[in-house]
């Protein structure tokens, strides 16, 4: 099942305005991987990478356009059993293996509605990192004629892992830079951040200049906001007094 994000039509695929096209620019093998997914999933696939607060860093969908519209309008993602499974699991599963009624009272209705658009069989692959980073990534594939074979399931998961690795490798910030932004997001002053990283405050300021350039941010506050939205950092609430 697809997820309810604002999308726009690009060539014969549906993309989010935020990141769909970007996947094609940062993953050199995307055209080949897209072709393989279309062969395995003739009725379409939905890829979301680093979802945070219902906003994905990257989103690609080749599902029937009308189904995506209905799914979005009716907010099916809140009750879609496949989507609910993906939020709490890391792994792969056939749609027929998902405990539909256990996960969602409206699950059967949604699955039946999907079948009206040829989405009879499918699979889901998920990497839930909500507790660590507040992000979720998943790939859903659909067929009209039959269940996916074990080999196809394995290939879909392999493609998904390849895409995640490519996106992660293309991320502009180093671990040190992400730690710097996380500290800023949590309200630490430059002096304390510098002490944590074992450098001078001037070095911290220079690193922030580079980070702003990489993210296209006007200032440090915007840099934190951009990094948070993309799932590059996760704000941690203050622990409070003992």
mmCIF file of C-alpha atoms in Angstrom:
data_model
loop_
_atom_site.group_PDB
_atom_site.id
_atom_site.type_symbol
_atom_site.label_atom_id
_atom_site.label_comp_id
_atom_site.label_asym_id
_atom_site.label_seq_id
_atom_site.Cartn_x
_atom_site.Cartn_y
_atom_site.Cartn_z
ATOM 1 C CA UNK A 1 0.000 0.000 0.000
ATOM 2 C CA UNK A 2 1.228 3.543 -0.652
ATOM 3 C CA UNK A 3 1.533 6.208 2.011
ATOM 4 C CA UNK A 4 -0.409 9.512 2.090
ATOM 5 C CA UNK A 5 2.076 12.110 0.920
ATOM 6 C CA UNK A 6 1.584 14.983 -1.483
ATOM 7 C CA UNK A 7 2.717 13.785 -4.888
ATOM 8 C CA UNK A 8 3.205 15.132 -8.382
ATOM 9 C CA UNK A 9 3.406 13.367 -11.707
ATOM 10 C CA UNK A 10 6.866 13.080 -13.203
ATOM 11 C CA UNK A 11 7.086 11.164 -16.481
ATOM 12 C CA UNK A 12 5.105 7.973 -15.793
ATOM 13 C CA UNK A 13 5.924 7.816 -12.068
ATOM 14 C CA UNK A 14 4.468 9.614 -9.092
ATOM 15 C CA UNK A 15 6.957 11.467 -6.912
ATOM 16 C CA UNK A 16 6.884 13.629 -3.839
ATOM 17 C CA UNK A 17 7.886 17.196 -4.538
ATOM 18 C CA UNK A 18 10.477 16.908 -1.779
ATOM 19 C CA UNK A 19 12.548 13.959 -2.832
ATOM 20 C CA UNK A 20 11.267 11.631 -5.534
ATOM 21 C CA UNK A 21 13.296 13.065 -8.371
ATOM 22 C CA UNK A 22 16.347 13.268 -6.102
ATOM 23 C CA UNK A 23 16.451 9.478 -5.787
ATOM 24 C CA UNK A 24 17.136 9.279 -9.501
ATOM 25 C CA UNK A 25 20.044 11.697 -9.201
ATOM 26 C CA UNK A 26 21.770 10.136 -6.190
ATOM 27 C CA UNK A 27 21.284 6.436 -7.005
ATOM 28 C CA UNK A 28 23.236 5.650 -10.201
ATOM 29 C CA UNK A 29 21.488 2.285 -10.666
ATOM 30 C CA UNK A 30 17.984 3.666 -10.080
ATOM 31 C CA UNK A 31 16.807 3.139 -13.670
ATOM 32 C CA UNK A 32 17.821 -0.528 -13.519
ATOM 33 C CA UNK A 33 16.364 -1.025 -10.037
ATOM 34 C CA UNK A 34 13.135 0.661 -11.087
ATOM 35 C CA UNK A 35 12.877 -1.681 -14.087
ATOM 36 C CA UNK A 36 13.401 -4.735 -11.864
ATOM 37 C CA UNK A 37 10.758 -3.560 -9.399
ATOM 38 C CA UNK A 38 8.281 -2.956 -12.233
ATOM 39 C CA UNK A 39 8.918 -6.476 -13.525
ATOM 40 C CA UNK A 40 8.383 -8.013 -10.093
ATOM 41 C CA UNK A 41 5.455 -5.712 -9.269
ATOM 42 C CA UNK A 42 3.450 -5.029 -12.468
ATOM 43 C CA UNK A 43 0.701 -3.261 -10.488
ATOM 44 C CA UNK A 44 3.179 -0.856 -8.974
ATOM 45 C CA UNK A 45 5.458 -0.224 -6.041
ATOM 46 C CA UNK A 46 5.742 2.432 -3.360
ATOM 47 C CA UNK A 47 9.099 3.428 -1.893
ATOM 48 C CA UNK A 48 9.499 5.773 1.051
ATOM 49 C CA UNK A 49 12.862 6.522 2.634
ATOM 50 C CA UNK A 50 13.407 8.215 5.989
ATOM 51 C CA UNK A 51 9.818 9.110 6.852
ATOM 52 C CA UNK A 52 9.678 11.532 9.745
ATOM 53 C CA UNK A 53 6.479 13.176 10.984
ATOM 54 C CA UNK A 54 4.626 11.880 7.899
ATOM 55 C CA UNK A 55 7.172 13.547 5.597
ATOM 56 C CA UNK A 56 9.582 11.339 3.617
ATOM 57 C CA UNK A 57 13.042 12.366 2.524
ATOM 58 C CA UNK A 58 12.396 10.372 -0.669
ATOM 59 C CA UNK A 59 9.160 9.000 -2.103
ATOM 60 C CA UNK A 60 8.449 7.133 -5.340
ATOM 61 C CA UNK A 61 5.144 5.504 -6.288
ATOM 62 C CA UNK A 62 4.067 3.734 -9.466
ATOM 63 C CA UNK A 63 0.716 2.586 -8.090
ATOM 64 C CA UNK A 64 -2.454 3.437 -10.073
ATOM 65 C CA UNK A 65 -2.948 7.186 -9.757
ATOM 66 C CA UNK A 66 -6.613 6.943 -8.789
ATOM 67 C CA UNK A 67 -5.806 4.507 -5.990
ATOM 68 C CA UNK A 68 -3.181 6.894 -4.606
ATOM 69 C CA UNK A 69 -5.765 9.701 -4.651
ATOM 70 C CA UNK A 70 -8.354 7.603 -2.804
ATOM 71 C CA UNK A 71 -5.783 6.326 -0.311
ATOM 72 C CA UNK A 72 -4.708 9.883 0.440
ATOM 73 C CA UNK A 73 -8.185 11.427 0.564
ATOM 74 C CA UNK A 74 -9.499 8.775 2.953
ATOM 75 C CA UNK A 75 -6.340 8.719 5.092
ATOM 76 C CA UNK A 76 -6.038 4.965 4.717
ATOM 77 C CA UNK A 77 -2.453 4.997 5.987
ATOM 78 C CA UNK A 78 -3.748 5.355 9.537
ATOM 79 C CA UNK A 79 -5.588 2.034 9.244
ATOM 80 C CA UNK A 80 -3.716 0.160 6.499
ATOM 81 C CA UNK A 81 -2.535 -3.103 8.145
ATOM 82 C CA UNK A 82 0.507 -3.361 5.864
ATOM 83 C CA UNK A 83 1.536 0.171 6.760
ATOM 84 C CA UNK A 84 0.945 -0.501 10.456
ATOM 85 C CA UNK A 85 3.084 -3.629 10.229
ATOM 86 C CA UNK A 86 5.895 -1.631 8.600
ATOM 87 C CA UNK A 87 5.921 0.949 11.389
ATOM 88 C CA UNK A 88 6.723 -1.635 14.027
ATOM 89 C CA UNK A 89 8.816 -4.206 12.172
ATOM 90 C CA UNK A 90 12.047 -4.514 10.252
ATOM 91 C CA UNK A 91 11.983 -7.319 7.721
ATOM 92 C CA UNK A 92 9.876 -8.550 4.810
ATOM 93 C CA UNK A 93 6.406 -10.030 4.552
ATOM 94 C CA UNK A 94 3.744 -10.963 2.026
ATOM 95 C CA UNK A 95 0.487 -9.078 2.358
ATOM 96 C CA UNK A 96 -1.301 -12.382 2.835
ATOM 97 C CA UNK A 97 0.857 -13.031 5.916
ATOM 98 C CA UNK A 98 -0.051 -9.757 7.643
ATOM 99 C CA UNK A 99 -2.487 -10.242 10.576
ATOM 100 C CA UNK A 100 -5.000 -7.850 9.044
ATOM 101 C CA UNK A 101 -7.798 -7.881 11.621
ATOM 102 C CA UNK A 102 -5.390 -7.906 14.541
ATOM 103 C CA UNK A 103 -3.631 -4.767 13.330
ATOM 104 C CA UNK A 104 -6.635 -2.820 12.085
ATOM 105 C CA UNK A 105 -10.424 -3.247 12.357
ATOM 106 C CA UNK A 106 -10.683 -1.498 8.972
ATOM 107 C CA UNK A 107 -7.907 -3.586 7.454
ATOM 108 C CA UNK A 108 -10.110 -5.962 5.476
ATOM 109 C CA UNK A 109 -12.072 -3.065 3.968
ATOM 110 C CA UNK A 110 -8.863 -1.358 2.811
ATOM 111 C CA UNK A 111 -7.381 -4.531 1.355
ATOM 112 C CA UNK A 112 -10.640 -5.289 -0.476
ATOM 113 C CA UNK A 113 -10.734 -1.755 -1.860
ATOM 114 C CA UNK A 114 -7.142 -2.126 -3.093
ATOM 115 C CA UNK A 115 -8.139 -5.252 -5.022
ATOM 116 C CA UNK A 116 -10.558 -3.155 -7.063
ATOM 117 C CA UNK A 117 -7.451 -1.529 -8.557
ATOM 118 C CA UNK A 118 -5.584 -4.762 -9.191
ATOM 119 C CA UNK A 119 -3.559 -4.781 -5.987
ATOM 120 C CA UNK A 120 -4.389 -8.389 -5.138
ATOM 121 C CA UNK A 121 -1.023 -9.713 -3.984
ATOM 122 C CA UNK A 122 2.011 -7.959 -2.622
ATOM 123 C CA UNK A 123 4.853 -7.686 -0.171
ATOM 124 C CA UNK A 124 6.337 -5.191 2.213
ATOM 125 C CA UNK A 125 9.925 -4.586 3.281
ATOM 126 C CA UNK A 126 10.558 -2.278 6.209
ATOM 127 C CA UNK A 127 13.355 -0.772 8.254
ATOM 128 C CA UNK A 128 11.856 0.865 11.315
ATOM 129 C CA UNK A 129 14.332 3.094 13.182
ATOM 130 C CA UNK A 130 11.732 5.140 14.996
ATOM 131 C CA UNK A 131 13.214 4.589 18.452
ATOM 132 C CA UNK A 132 16.772 5.402 17.309
ATOM 133 C CA UNK A 133 16.280 8.217 14.799
ATOM 134 C CA UNK A 134 12.543 8.759 14.547
ATOM 135 C CA UNK A 135 12.540 7.519 10.950
ATOM 136 C CA UNK A 136 10.915 4.759 8.930
ATOM 137 C CA UNK A 137 11.761 3.408 5.469
ATOM 138 C CA UNK A 138 9.717 0.878 3.525
ATOM 139 C CA UNK A 139 9.048 -0.580 0.093
ATOM 140 C CA UNK A 140 5.712 -2.095 -0.949
ATOM 141 C CA UNK A 141 5.144 -4.052 -4.185
ATOM 142 C CA UNK A 142 1.916 -5.276 -5.810
ATOM 143 C CA UNK A 143 0.783 -7.847 -8.362
ATOM 144 C CA UNK A 144 -2.624 -8.738 -9.754
ATOM 145 C CA UNK A 145 -2.031 -12.355 -10.777
ATOM 146 C CA UNK A 146 -0.156 -14.268 -8.051
ATOM 147 C CA UNK A 147 1.866 -14.232 -4.841
ATOM 148 C CA UNK A 148 5.480 -13.156 -5.055
ATOM 149 C CA UNK A 149 7.920 -16.053 -5.011
ATOM 150 C CA UNK A 150 10.563 -16.440 -2.314
ATOM 151 C CA UNK A 151 13.174 -15.411 -4.873
ATOM 152 C CA UNK A 152 11.248 -12.255 -5.746
ATOM 153 C CA UNK A 153 10.840 -11.380 -2.074
ATOM 154 C CA UNK A 154 14.570 -11.760 -1.572
ATOM 155 C CA UNK A 155 15.295 -9.595 -4.618
ATOM 156 C CA UNK A 156 12.904 -6.865 -3.463
ATOM 157 C CA UNK A 157 14.612 -6.763 -0.073
ATOM 158 C CA UNK A 158 18.012 -6.670 -1.766
ATOM 159 C CA UNK A 159 16.943 -3.731 -3.942
ATOM 160 C CA UNK A 160 15.567 -1.954 -0.886
ATOM 161 C CA UNK A 161 18.828 -2.411 1.005
ATOM 162 C CA UNK A 162 20.774 -1.152 -2.007
ATOM 163 C CA UNK A 163 18.621 1.973 -2.200
ATOM 164 C CA UNK A 164 18.964 2.679 1.518
ATOM 165 C CA UNK A 165 22.737 2.267 1.323
ATOM 166 C CA UNK A 166 22.961 4.617 -1.671
ATOM 167 C CA UNK A 167 20.857 7.290 0.017
ATOM 168 C CA UNK A 168 22.854 7.004 3.233
ATOM 169 C CA UNK A 169 26.138 7.280 1.326
ATOM 170 C CA UNK A 170 24.875 10.418 -0.419
ATOM 171 C CA UNK A 171 24.041 12.188 2.817
ATOM 172 C CA UNK A 172 26.096 15.364 3.028
ATOM 173 C CA UNK A 173 26.882 15.456 6.741
ATOM 174 C CA UNK A 174 29.537 13.579 8.672
ATOM 175 C CA UNK A 175 28.826 12.011 12.059
ATOM 176 C CA UNK A 176 30.619 14.917 13.755
ATOM 177 C CA UNK A 177 28.507 17.457 11.871
ATOM 178 C CA UNK A 178 25.309 15.623 12.717
ATOM 179 C CA UNK A 179 26.342 15.503 16.375
ATOM 180 C CA UNK A 180 26.960 19.252 16.251
ATOM 181 C CA UNK A 181 23.471 19.911 14.898
ATOM 182 C CA UNK A 182 21.930 17.537 17.444
ATOM 183 C CA UNK A 183 23.633 19.439 20.248
ATOM 184 C CA UNK A 184 22.364 22.734 18.822
ATOM 185 C CA UNK A 185 18.857 21.308 18.530
ATOM 186 C CA UNK A 186 19.013 20.357 22.200
ATOM 187 C CA UNK A 187 19.964 23.894 23.208
ATOM 188 C CA UNK A 188 23.663 23.487 23.982
ATOM 189 C CA UNK A 189 25.809 26.633 23.621
ATOM 190 C CA UNK A 190 28.784 26.749 21.248
ATOM 191 C CA UNK A 191 31.238 26.599 24.165
ATOM 192 C CA UNK A 192 29.811 23.327 25.489
ATOM 193 C CA UNK A 193 29.609 21.813 22.000
ATOM 194 C CA UNK A 194 33.240 22.759 21.418
ATOM 195 C CA UNK A 195 34.203 21.111 24.707
ATOM 196 C CA UNK A 196 32.348 17.936 23.721
ATOM 197 C CA UNK A 197 34.096 17.778 20.375
ATOM 198 C CA UNK A 198 37.489 18.790 21.729
ATOM 199 C CA UNK A 199 37.863 21.845 19.491
ATOM 200 C CA UNK A 200 37.631 25.618 19.769
ATOM 201 C CA UNK A 201 34.422 27.601 19.412
ATOM 202 C CA UNK A 202 35.857 29.100 16.220
ATOM 203 C CA UNK A 203 36.144 25.597 14.759
ATOM 204 C CA UNK A 204 32.512 24.948 15.670
ATOM 205 C CA UNK A 205 31.492 28.142 13.876
ATOM 206 C CA UNK A 206 33.459 27.126 10.776
ATOM 207 C CA UNK A 207 31.849 23.692 10.800
ATOM 208 C CA UNK A 208 28.454 25.353 11.034
ATOM 209 C CA UNK A 209 29.274 27.507 8.015
ATOM 210 C CA UNK A 210 30.052 24.369 6.022
ATOM 211 C CA UNK A 211 26.880 22.662 7.246
ATOM 212 C CA UNK A 212 24.760 25.665 6.232
ATOM 213 C CA UNK A 213 26.336 25.631 2.766
ATOM 214 C CA UNK A 214 25.731 21.900 2.343
ATOM 215 C CA UNK A 215 22.101 22.120 3.439
ATOM 216 C CA UNK A 216 21.353 25.423 1.742
ATOM 217 C CA UNK A 217 20.385 26.981 5.064
ATOM 218 C CA UNK A 218 20.409 30.713 5.765
ATOM 219 C CA UNK A 219 21.325 30.275 9.423
ATOM 220 C CA UNK A 220 21.936 27.648 12.077
ATOM 221 C CA UNK A 221 18.287 27.482 13.140
ATOM 222 C CA UNK A 222 17.242 26.675 9.589
ATOM 223 C CA UNK A 223 20.073 24.138 9.288
ATOM 224 C CA UNK A 224 18.721 22.317 12.350
ATOM 225 C CA UNK A 225 15.194 22.427 10.913
ATOM 226 C CA UNK A 226 16.313 21.033 7.545
ATOM 227 C CA UNK A 227 18.404 18.289 9.137
ATOM 228 C CA UNK A 228 15.528 17.326 11.428
ATOM 229 C CA UNK A 229 13.032 17.170 8.558
ATOM 230 C CA UNK A 230 15.365 14.966 6.518
ATOM 231 C CA UNK A 231 15.914 12.616 9.429
ATOM 232 C CA UNK A 232 19.613 13.489 9.643
ATOM 233 C CA UNK A 233 19.233 14.201 13.345
ATOM 234 C CA UNK A 234 16.670 13.412 16.022
ATOM 235 C CA UNK A 235 15.931 15.987 18.684
ATOM 236 C CA UNK A 236 16.135 14.518 22.170
ATOM 237 C CA UNK A 237 14.035 16.162 24.893
ATOM 238 C CA UNK A 238 15.872 17.407 27.934
ATOM 239 C CA UNK A 239 15.880 14.903 30.773
ATOM 240 C CA UNK A 240 14.874 17.540 33.330
ATOM 241 C CA UNK A 241 16.023 17.823 36.917
ATOM 242 C CA UNK A 242 16.946 14.708 38.824
#
